[in-house]
mmCIF file of C-alpha atoms and ligand atoms in Angstrom:
data_model
loop_
_atom_site.group_PDB
_atom_site.id
_atom_site.type_symbol
_atom_site.label_atom_id
_atom_site.label_comp_id
_atom_site.label_asym_id
_atom_site.label_seq_id
_atom_site.Cartn_x
_atom_site.Cartn_y
_atom_site.Cartn_z
ATOM 1 C CA UNK A 23 -4.207 105.600 336.331
ATOM 2 C CA UNK A 24 -7.730 105.325 334.995
ATOM 3 C CA UNK A 25 -10.385 104.570 337.590
ATOM 4 C CA UNK A 26 -13.135 104.493 334.975
ATOM 5 C CA UNK A 27 -12.065 101.034 333.819
ATOM 6 C CA UNK A 28 -13.280 99.492 337.102
ATOM 7 C CA UNK A 29 -16.965 98.635 337.545
ATOM 8 C CA UNK A 30 -18.703 100.938 340.022
ATOM 9 C CA UNK A 31 -22.220 101.369 341.345
ATOM 10 C CA UNK A 32 -23.284 104.771 342.613
ATOM 11 C CA UNK A 33 -24.209 104.564 346.286
ATOM 12 C CA UNK A 34 -22.728 107.750 347.759
ATOM 13 C CA UNK A 35 -23.818 111.365 347.605
ATOM 14 C CA UNK A 36 -20.739 112.861 345.962
ATOM 15 C CA UNK A 37 -18.877 115.109 346.135
ATOM 16 C CA UNK A 38 -19.030 115.281 349.919
ATOM 17 C CA UNK A 39 -18.669 118.837 351.300
ATOM 18 C CA UNK A 40 -15.303 120.372 352.123
ATOM 19 C CA UNK A 41 -15.755 123.078 354.737
ATOM 20 C CA UNK A 42 -13.679 125.304 357.045
ATOM 21 C CA UNK A 43 -13.922 124.691 360.793
ATOM 22 C CA UNK A 44 -13.681 128.327 361.856
ATOM 23 C CA UNK A 45 -14.634 128.034 365.514
ATOM 24 C CA UNK A 46 -12.475 124.970 366.111
ATOM 25 C CA UNK A 47 -9.488 126.597 364.374
ATOM 26 C CA UNK A 48 -9.933 129.699 366.513
ATOM 27 C CA UNK A 49 -10.286 127.698 369.707
ATOM 28 C CA UNK A 50 -7.118 125.690 369.104
ATOM 29 C CA UNK A 51 -5.230 128.757 367.903
ATOM 30 C CA UNK A 52 -3.002 126.894 365.458
ATOM 31 C CA UNK A 53 -3.510 125.867 361.835
ATOM 32 C CA UNK A 54 -6.541 126.473 359.642
ATOM 33 C CA UNK A 55 -8.633 123.301 359.973
ATOM 34 C CA UNK A 56 -10.906 122.110 357.170
ATOM 35 C CA UNK A 57 -13.161 119.082 357.176
ATOM 36 C CA UNK A 58 -13.944 116.664 354.344
ATOM 37 C CA UNK A 59 -17.413 115.380 355.210
ATOM 38 C CA UNK A 60 -17.311 111.693 354.315
ATOM 39 C CA UNK A 61 -19.716 111.257 357.215
ATOM 40 C CA UNK A 62 -22.183 112.695 354.676
ATOM 41 C CA UNK A 63 -21.938 110.001 351.988
ATOM 42 C CA UNK A 64 -25.663 109.518 352.465
ATOM 43 C CA UNK A 65 -26.106 105.749 352.583
ATOM 44 C CA UNK A 66 -27.847 104.821 355.852
ATOM 45 C CA UNK A 67 -26.227 107.620 357.904
ATOM 46 C CA UNK A 68 -23.096 107.660 355.741
ATOM 47 C CA UNK A 69 -19.435 106.988 356.393
ATOM 48 C CA UNK A 70 -16.246 105.983 354.638
ATOM 49 C CA UNK A 71 -17.241 102.417 353.729
ATOM 50 C CA UNK A 72 -19.737 103.693 351.168
ATOM 51 C CA UNK A 73 -17.001 104.781 348.750
ATOM 52 C CA UNK A 74 -15.345 101.368 349.016
ATOM 53 C CA UNK A 75 -18.669 99.595 348.526
ATOM 54 C CA UNK A 76 -19.214 101.427 345.229
ATOM 55 C CA UNK A 77 -16.414 99.290 343.781
ATOM 56 C CA UNK A 78 -16.941 96.165 345.912
ATOM 57 C CA UNK A 79 -20.657 95.850 345.221
ATOM 58 C CA UNK A 80 -20.082 96.427 341.504
ATOM 59 C CA UNK A 81 -17.644 93.514 341.563
ATOM 60 C CA UNK A 82 -20.224 91.409 343.438
ATOM 61 C CA UNK A 83 -22.830 92.244 340.804
ATOM 62 C CA UNK A 84 -20.410 91.486 337.967
ATOM 63 C CA UNK A 85 -19.854 88.041 339.515
ATOM 64 C CA UNK A 86 -23.613 87.459 339.697
ATOM 65 C CA UNK A 87 -23.674 87.349 343.507
ATOM 66 C CA UNK A 88 -27.049 87.001 345.217
ATOM 67 C CA UNK A 89 -25.659 87.346 348.729
ATOM 68 C CA UNK A 90 -22.759 89.308 350.225
ATOM 69 C CA UNK A 91 -21.021 88.316 353.450
ATOM 70 C CA UNK A 92 -18.849 90.460 355.625
ATOM 71 C CA UNK A 93 -17.324 90.675 359.089
ATOM 72 C CA UNK A 94 -16.864 93.369 361.706
ATOM 73 C CA UNK A 95 -16.957 94.265 365.382
ATOM 74 C CA UNK A 96 -20.411 94.418 366.999
ATOM 75 C CA UNK A 97 -20.763 98.150 366.265
ATOM 76 C CA UNK A 98 -19.208 97.885 362.803
ATOM 77 C CA UNK A 99 -19.985 100.854 360.564
ATOM 78 C CA UNK A 100 -18.728 98.784 357.659
ATOM 79 C CA UNK A 101 -21.218 95.977 358.314
ATOM 80 C CA UNK A 102 -24.067 98.509 358.508
ATOM 81 C CA UNK A 103 -23.117 100.206 355.226
ATOM 82 C CA UNK A 104 -22.734 96.812 353.556
ATOM 83 C CA UNK A 105 -26.190 95.775 354.771
ATOM 84 C CA UNK A 106 -27.582 99.045 353.388
ATOM 85 C CA UNK A 107 -25.819 98.690 350.035
ATOM 86 C CA UNK A 108 -27.078 95.113 349.663
ATOM 87 C CA UNK A 109 -30.640 96.214 350.451
ATOM 88 C CA UNK A 110 -30.454 98.984 347.867
ATOM 89 C CA UNK A 111 -29.102 96.633 345.202
ATOM 90 C CA UNK A 112 -31.553 93.820 345.962
ATOM 91 C CA UNK A 113 -29.012 91.366 347.346
ATOM 92 C CA UNK A 114 -29.057 89.474 350.627
ATOM 93 C CA UNK A 115 -26.498 90.281 353.283
ATOM 94 C CA UNK A 116 -25.059 88.053 355.995
ATOM 95 C CA UNK A 117 -22.857 89.525 358.719
ATOM 96 C CA UNK A 118 -20.519 87.864 361.224
ATOM 97 C CA UNK A 119 -20.127 90.172 364.210
ATOM 98 C CA UNK A 120 -17.124 89.774 366.487
ATOM 99 C CA UNK A 121 -17.448 90.661 370.166
ATOM 100 C CA UNK A 122 -14.187 92.569 370.607
ATOM 101 C CA UNK A 123 -15.134 94.614 373.683
ATOM 102 C CA UNK A 124 -17.136 92.278 375.911
ATOM 103 C CA UNK A 125 -19.609 95.142 376.536
ATOM 104 C CA UNK A 126 -22.995 93.978 377.766
ATOM 105 C CA UNK A 127 -24.828 97.295 377.642
ATOM 106 C CA UNK A 128 -28.175 96.877 375.926
ATOM 107 C CA UNK A 129 -27.445 99.868 373.666
ATOM 108 C CA UNK A 130 -24.078 98.481 372.599
ATOM 109 C CA UNK A 131 -25.561 95.130 371.658
ATOM 110 C CA UNK A 132 -28.747 96.255 369.941
ATOM 111 C CA UNK A 133 -28.690 99.987 369.188
ATOM 112 C CA UNK A 134 -26.602 102.052 366.754
ATOM 113 C CA UNK A 135 -25.214 100.063 363.856
ATOM 114 C CA UNK A 136 -26.772 96.784 365.013
ATOM 115 C CA UNK A 137 -30.252 98.320 364.868
ATOM 116 C CA UNK A 138 -29.583 99.464 361.299
ATOM 117 C CA UNK A 139 -28.148 96.062 360.279
ATOM 118 C CA UNK A 140 -31.453 94.565 361.351
ATOM 119 C CA UNK A 141 -33.566 97.269 359.678
ATOM 120 C CA UNK A 142 -31.754 96.689 356.379
ATOM 121 C CA UNK A 143 -32.671 93.015 356.609
ATOM 122 C CA UNK A 144 -29.222 91.531 357.129
ATOM 123 C CA UNK A 145 -28.906 88.178 358.875
ATOM 124 C CA UNK A 146 -26.416 88.177 361.744
ATOM 125 C CA UNK A 147 -24.223 85.614 363.483
ATOM 126 C CA UNK A 148 -21.999 86.322 366.474
ATOM 127 C CA UNK A 149 -18.473 85.212 367.233
ATOM 128 C CA UNK A 150 -16.264 85.583 370.297
ATOM 129 C CA UNK A 151 -13.002 87.518 370.195
ATOM 130 C CA UNK A 152 -9.639 86.341 368.845
ATOM 131 C CA UNK A 153 -10.922 84.097 366.050
ATOM 132 C CA UNK A 154 -9.761 84.361 362.440
ATOM 133 C CA UNK A 155 -12.921 86.131 361.277
ATOM 134 C CA UNK A 156 -12.047 85.802 357.595
ATOM 135 C CA UNK A 157 -11.689 82.040 357.946
ATOM 136 C CA UNK A 158 -15.015 81.953 359.807
ATOM 137 C CA UNK A 159 -16.655 83.907 356.978
ATOM 138 C CA UNK A 160 -15.166 81.721 354.233
ATOM 139 C CA UNK A 161 -16.487 78.609 356.000
ATOM 140 C CA UNK A 162 -19.991 80.081 356.127
ATOM 141 C CA UNK A 163 -19.714 81.197 352.480
ATOM 142 C CA UNK A 164 -18.636 77.696 351.398
ATOM 143 C CA UNK A 165 -21.688 76.184 353.098
ATOM 144 C CA UNK A 166 -23.899 78.685 351.273
ATOM 145 C CA UNK A 167 -22.233 77.935 347.931
ATOM 146 C CA UNK A 168 -22.749 74.197 348.475
ATOM 147 C CA UNK A 169 -26.466 74.915 348.802
ATOM 148 C CA UNK A 170 -26.543 76.878 345.537
ATOM 149 C CA UNK A 171 -26.016 80.471 346.650
ATOM 150 C CA UNK A 172 -23.636 82.753 344.760
ATOM 151 C CA UNK A 173 -21.865 84.302 347.748
ATOM 152 C CA UNK A 174 -19.463 87.245 347.520
ATOM 153 C CA UNK A 175 -17.250 87.835 350.561
ATOM 154 C CA UNK A 176 -16.018 91.270 351.621
ATOM 155 C CA UNK A 177 -13.103 91.500 354.074
ATOM 156 C CA UNK A 178 -13.378 93.502 357.293
ATOM 157 C CA UNK A 179 -13.689 97.212 356.594
ATOM 158 C CA UNK A 180 -13.960 96.484 352.853
ATOM 159 C CA UNK A 181 -10.184 96.776 352.873
ATOM 160 C CA UNK A 182 -8.778 95.091 349.796
ATOM 161 C CA UNK A 183 -7.490 96.644 346.556
ATOM 162 C CA UNK A 184 -11.013 96.849 345.092
ATOM 163 C CA UNK A 185 -12.388 98.679 348.143
ATOM 164 C CA UNK A 186 -9.359 100.965 348.343
ATOM 165 C CA UNK A 187 -10.234 102.278 344.862
ATOM 166 C CA UNK A 188 -13.003 104.220 346.593
ATOM 167 C CA UNK A 189 -10.376 106.301 348.374
ATOM 168 C CA UNK A 190 -8.292 106.749 345.250
ATOM 169 C CA UNK A 191 -11.483 108.251 343.870
ATOM 170 C CA UNK A 192 -11.788 110.446 346.968
ATOM 171 C CA UNK A 193 -8.333 111.877 346.205
ATOM 172 C CA UNK A 194 -9.468 112.840 342.689
ATOM 173 C CA UNK A 195 -12.524 114.500 344.207
ATOM 174 C CA UNK A 196 -10.560 116.388 346.873
ATOM 175 C CA UNK A 197 -7.861 117.578 344.493
ATOM 176 C CA UNK A 198 -10.590 119.086 342.308
ATOM 177 C CA UNK A 199 -12.128 120.808 345.334
ATOM 178 C CA UNK A 200 -8.728 122.148 346.439
ATOM 179 C CA UNK A 201 -8.198 123.699 342.996
ATOM 180 C CA UNK A 202 -11.728 125.146 342.857
ATOM 181 C CA UNK A 203 -11.361 126.692 346.320
ATOM 182 C CA UNK A 204 -7.771 127.797 345.874
ATOM 183 C CA UNK A 205 -6.890 125.759 348.933
ATOM 184 C CA UNK A 206 -3.204 124.851 349.205
ATOM 185 C CA UNK A 207 -3.374 121.987 351.711
ATOM 186 C CA UNK A 208 -0.389 121.111 353.923
ATOM 187 C CA UNK A 209 -1.663 117.915 355.569
ATOM 188 C CA UNK A 210 -4.552 115.443 355.415
ATOM 189 C CA UNK A 211 -5.415 113.655 358.668
ATOM 190 C CA UNK A 212 -7.905 110.823 359.314
ATOM 191 C CA UNK A 213 -8.620 107.793 361.492
ATOM 192 C CA UNK A 214 -7.079 104.563 360.205
ATOM 193 C CA UNK A 215 -8.217 101.037 361.101
ATOM 194 C CA UNK A 216 -8.478 98.171 358.624
ATOM 195 C CA UNK A 217 -6.253 100.278 356.327
ATOM 196 C CA UNK A 218 -8.284 100.579 353.131
ATOM 197 C CA UNK A 219 -8.974 104.276 353.531
ATOM 198 C CA UNK A 220 -5.359 105.230 354.107
ATOM 199 C CA UNK A 221 -4.101 102.817 351.438
ATOM 200 C CA UNK A 222 -6.470 104.251 348.844
ATOM 201 C CA UNK A 223 -5.677 107.833 349.808
ATOM 202 C CA UNK A 224 -1.915 107.383 349.736
ATOM 203 C CA UNK A 225 -2.077 105.517 346.437
ATOM 204 C CA UNK A 226 -4.104 108.325 344.874
ATOM 205 C CA UNK A 227 -1.897 111.059 346.340
ATOM 206 C CA UNK A 228 1.300 109.351 345.163
ATOM 207 C CA UNK A 229 -0.107 108.514 341.730
ATOM 208 C CA UNK A 230 -0.950 112.212 341.284
ATOM 209 C CA UNK A 231 2.358 113.278 342.800
ATOM 210 C CA UNK A 232 0.303 115.607 344.999
ATOM 211 C CA UNK A 233 3.038 116.249 347.542
ATOM 212 C CA UNK A 234 0.512 116.428 350.404
ATOM 213 C CA UNK A 235 1.552 114.408 353.475
ATOM 214 C CA UNK A 236 -1.094 112.034 354.840
ATOM 215 C CA UNK A 237 -1.348 111.086 358.508
ATOM 216 C CA UNK A 238 -3.461 108.168 359.721
ATOM 217 C CA UNK A 239 -4.369 108.160 363.407
ATOM 218 C CA UNK A 240 -4.572 104.524 364.523
ATOM 219 C CA UNK A 241 -7.505 103.026 366.421
ATOM 220 C CA UNK A 242 -6.224 99.528 367.153
ATOM 221 C CA UNK A 243 -2.825 98.220 366.026
ATOM 222 C CA UNK A 244 0.585 99.561 367.086
ATOM 223 C CA UNK A 245 2.299 101.953 364.655
ATOM 224 C CA UNK A 246 4.691 99.549 362.924
ATOM 225 C CA UNK A 247 1.948 97.004 362.239
ATOM 226 C CA UNK A 248 -0.539 99.652 361.103
ATOM 227 C CA UNK A 249 1.934 101.206 358.674
ATOM 228 C CA UNK A 250 2.891 97.771 357.376
ATOM 229 C CA UNK A 251 -0.771 96.865 356.763
ATOM 230 C CA UNK A 252 -1.433 100.146 354.956
ATOM 231 C CA UNK A 253 1.721 99.892 352.871
ATOM 232 C CA UNK A 254 1.049 96.289 351.785
ATOM 233 C CA UNK A 255 -2.466 97.194 350.690
ATOM 234 C CA UNK A 256 -1.278 100.374 348.947
ATOM 235 C CA UNK A 257 1.276 98.354 346.965
ATOM 236 C CA UNK A 258 -1.477 96.017 345.736
ATOM 237 C CA UNK A 259 -3.839 98.909 345.028
ATOM 238 C CA UNK A 260 -1.192 100.685 342.932
ATOM 239 C CA UNK A 261 -0.618 97.476 340.961
ATOM 240 C CA UNK A 262 -4.346 97.119 340.332
ATOM 241 C CA UNK A 263 -4.422 100.723 339.116
ATOM 242 C CA UNK A 264 -1.590 100.150 336.696
ATOM 243 C CA UNK A 265 0.953 102.307 338.508
ATOM 244 C CA UNK A 266 3.073 99.785 340.415
ATOM 245 C CA UNK A 267 5.693 101.155 342.774
ATOM 246 C CA UNK A 268 4.289 104.682 343.174
ATOM 247 C CA UNK A 269 3.875 104.329 346.936
ATOM 248 C CA UNK A 270 7.073 104.241 348.966
ATOM 249 C CA UNK A 271 7.207 102.849 352.487
ATOM 250 C CA UNK A 272 8.110 106.304 353.826
ATOM 251 C CA UNK A 273 4.882 107.768 352.374
ATOM 252 C CA UNK A 274 2.864 105.675 354.831
ATOM 253 C CA UNK A 275 2.699 107.395 358.213
ATOM 254 C CA UNK A 276 0.488 106.375 361.116
ATOM 255 C CA UNK A 277 0.437 107.750 364.657
ATOM 256 C CA UNK A 278 -0.972 105.153 367.043
ATOM 257 C CA UNK A 279 -0.633 107.140 370.283
ATOM 258 C CA UNK A 280 -4.379 107.762 370.533
ATOM 259 C CA UNK A 281 -5.694 104.177 370.657
ATOM 260 C CA UNK A 282 -6.232 104.693 374.399
ATOM 261 C CA UNK A 283 -7.603 101.697 376.328
ATOM 262 C CA UNK A 284 -8.049 99.668 373.098
ATOM 263 C CA UNK A 285 -10.245 99.149 370.052
ATOM 264 C CA UNK A 286 -13.804 100.215 370.813
ATOM 265 C CA UNK A 287 -12.850 101.720 374.183
ATOM 266 C CA UNK A 288 -12.845 105.521 374.125
ATOM 267 C CA UNK A 289 -10.209 107.275 376.247
ATOM 268 C CA UNK A 290 -10.676 110.588 378.079
ATOM 269 C CA UNK A 291 -9.191 112.394 375.064
ATOM 270 C CA UNK A 292 -11.610 110.563 372.730
ATOM 271 C CA UNK A 293 -14.593 111.782 374.753
ATOM 272 C CA UNK A 294 -13.118 115.284 374.926
ATOM 273 C CA UNK A 295 -12.796 115.361 371.122
ATOM 274 C CA UNK A 296 -16.467 114.370 370.792
ATOM 275 C CA UNK A 297 -17.458 117.240 373.130
ATOM 276 C CA UNK A 298 -15.240 119.783 371.394
ATOM 277 C CA UNK A 299 -16.488 118.983 367.873
ATOM 278 C CA UNK A 300 -20.116 118.861 369.005
ATOM 279 C CA UNK A 301 -19.936 122.187 370.867
ATOM 280 C CA UNK A 302 -17.757 124.244 368.535
ATOM 281 C CA UNK A 303 -18.855 122.966 365.126
ATOM 282 C CA UNK A 304 -22.013 120.912 365.709
ATOM 283 C CA UNK A 305 -20.237 117.969 364.123
ATOM 284 C CA UNK A 306 -20.800 114.504 365.563
ATOM 285 C CA UNK A 307 -17.825 112.174 365.879
ATOM 286 C CA UNK A 308 -17.918 108.501 366.831
ATOM 287 C CA UNK A 309 -16.186 106.984 369.882
ATOM 288 C CA UNK A 310 -14.408 104.176 367.992
ATOM 289 C CA UNK A 311 -12.768 105.889 365.015
ATOM 290 C CA UNK A 312 -13.330 109.506 364.060
ATOM 291 C CA UNK A 313 -13.022 110.845 367.628
ATOM 292 C CA UNK A 314 -9.700 109.051 368.073
ATOM 293 C CA UNK A 315 -8.547 110.659 364.838
ATOM 294 C CA UNK A 316 -9.793 114.026 366.087
ATOM 295 C CA UNK A 317 -8.151 113.503 369.502
ATOM 296 C CA UNK A 318 -4.861 113.004 367.665
ATOM 297 C CA UNK A 319 -5.454 116.087 365.535
ATOM 298 C CA UNK A 320 -6.274 118.228 368.593
ATOM 299 C CA UNK A 321 -3.295 116.988 370.607
ATOM 300 C CA UNK A 322 -0.845 117.425 367.717
ATOM 301 C CA UNK A 323 -2.066 121.010 367.291
ATOM 302 C CA UNK A 324 -1.733 121.689 371.033
ATOM 303 C CA UNK A 325 1.810 120.307 370.931
ATOM 304 C CA UNK A 326 2.710 122.543 368.000
ATOM 305 C CA UNK A 327 3.216 119.667 365.526
ATOM 306 C CA UNK A 328 0.710 121.393 363.204
ATOM 307 C CA UNK A 329 1.363 125.130 363.171
ATOM 308 C CA UNK A 330 -0.335 128.440 362.549
ATOM 309 C CA UNK A 331 -0.345 129.231 358.840
ATOM 310 C CA UNK A 332 -0.724 125.588 357.831
ATOM 311 C CA UNK A 333 -3.904 124.221 356.305
ATOM 312 C CA UNK A 334 -5.100 120.841 357.548
ATOM 313 C CA UNK A 335 -7.907 118.758 356.091
ATOM 314 C CA UNK A 336 -9.482 116.368 358.592
ATOM 315 C CA UNK A 337 -11.282 113.601 356.715
ATOM 316 C CA UNK A 338 -14.390 112.743 358.746
ATOM 317 C CA UNK A 339 -14.910 109.038 358.148
ATOM 318 C CA UNK A 340 -18.368 108.904 359.785
ATOM 319 C CA UNK A 341 -19.711 106.543 362.437
ATOM 320 C CA UNK A 342 -21.756 108.948 364.591
ATOM 321 C CA UNK A 343 -24.675 106.507 364.704
ATOM 322 C CA UNK A 344 -22.397 104.515 367.039
ATOM 323 C CA UNK A 345 -22.841 107.234 369.679
ATOM 324 C CA UNK A 346 -26.211 105.717 370.528
ATOM 325 C CA UNK A 347 -24.402 102.504 371.490
ATOM 326 C CA UNK A 348 -22.159 104.412 373.909
ATOM 327 C CA UNK A 349 -24.672 106.360 375.991
ATOM 328 C CA UNK A 350 -23.000 104.808 379.075
ATOM 329 C CA UNK A 351 -19.939 107.019 378.445
ATOM 330 C CA UNK A 352 -21.774 110.339 378.497
ATOM 331 C CA UNK A 353 -23.467 110.495 381.859
ATOM 332 C CA UNK A 354 -26.677 111.450 380.098
ATOM 333 C CA UNK A 355 -29.014 110.937 383.050
ATOM 334 C CA UNK A 356 -27.079 113.428 385.184
ATOM 335 C CA UNK A 357 -26.900 116.029 382.401
ATOM 336 C CA UNK A 358 -30.352 115.791 380.805
HETATM 337 C C1 PLP B 415 -13.884 101.871 359.190
HETATM 338 C C2 PLP B 415 -13.792 103.229 359.739
HETATM 339 C C3 PLP B 415 -12.574 103.931 359.765
HETATM 340 C C4 PLP B 415 -11.268 103.344 359.350
HETATM 341 O O1 PLP B 415 -11.188 103.126 357.975
HETATM 342 P P1 PLP B 415 -10.311 101.897 357.448
HETATM 343 O O2 PLP B 415 -10.442 101.960 355.997
HETATM 344 O O3 PLP B 415 -10.914 100.674 358.080
HETATM 345 O O4 PLP B 415 -8.924 102.106 357.928
HETATM 346 C C5 PLP B 415 -12.572 105.225 360.247
HETATM 347 N N1 PLP B 415 -13.697 105.799 360.691
HETATM 348 C C6 PLP B 415 -14.887 105.159 360.700
HETATM 349 C C7 PLP B 415 -16.073 105.858 361.239
HETATM 350 C C8 PLP B 415 -14.966 103.848 360.220
HETATM 351 O O5 PLP B 415 -16.152 103.216 360.246
#
C-alpha cells in the first residue's frame, strides 16, 4: 500500500501524542492503559474526523468544489470539523442536521458543536429523525448544482473509502510510535459509529500484518450490523489501497453492549467514565462516543477481559466540546 498516491491536505496536528494513563491503570488494577490523543488533532477542538477530512477535502479541492455538504446528528463532531476544514480552505459548507434525540435543552440545540458550526460560517438545515439523510443531502446538492455551484458531498461521519484512508494513516503513525517507544501493544480499543475509523484502522493493521487485535465499542447499531458496516467499508478501503482481500470478516470485532439508552443518550456507565477520566487523568471524554468507548474499556477491565500484563491503547476520538451541550446530565447547579 502507498498512501502517498492519494491527494491530502494537512489539517491535523500530527503525530498526536501517545501517552500512558498511569493513574487510571493503577485505579483499575488490570492492564497498562495508554491513550492515543486524536482528541488533539487541533482543528477547531480536534477529533477523529480531521484525519478523514485530510483526504476528503483534498478530493473536494481536486474536483474544483466551491461548497461541501455533509450530514450528522445535531451535536455532530463530524459536521463541526467539516465546517472548520471548509473555512480553513476557503470553501462554503452546508450542513443537514438530524434531530435524533428529540432533546429540547437550549445547550443541546445551540451550544457545543452547533455553536462552532455557526462560528465557522456553515449554513444549517434541520431534519427530523428516521429520514434517509444521504438522499436528503443529494437532493439539496442537486439543487445547488442546478444553480451553478460545484458541490461536493461527504457522507455522515466522513465514512467512505476516501475518509477511511485517514485512519490507515493513523495506523502508520501509531506503529512508528510503538517502535520508537518500545511498546508491544496487545489491543487497540476505540468508539465506533459510522464505521470509517474502525474500517481504516483494521485495513491498515491487516495491510501491515500487525497482529494487534482491534476492538470497536459501538455507540448506536447492534453488533452484527456494526461489524457488517465496518467490514464492508474495510473491503472497499483495501481495494482502494491496492491490497484487496487483506481484511477478513473475523478481523472486524465490535462490542455493542455499551450503547445504553441509545445514540446520543448517555447511560450511567457513560457518565461514570466521564467522571473517572476527568478525575484520574484530567482527560475530557464526550457523552456520545468516547465515553461509551471508555465505559466499555473500564467494564471489560473490571470483568477481567483485559488482564494485568497486557498493554492497551485507547484511541481517544475527541468530541469533548459536546459536553457543553449535555450540562443537564451533570447536576452542575447542585455541585458548583
Ligand atoms: C464520529 C466519532 C466517533 C466514531 O467514529 P466513526 O468513524 O464514525 O465510527 C467516535 N468518537 C467521536 C468523538 C466521534 O465524533
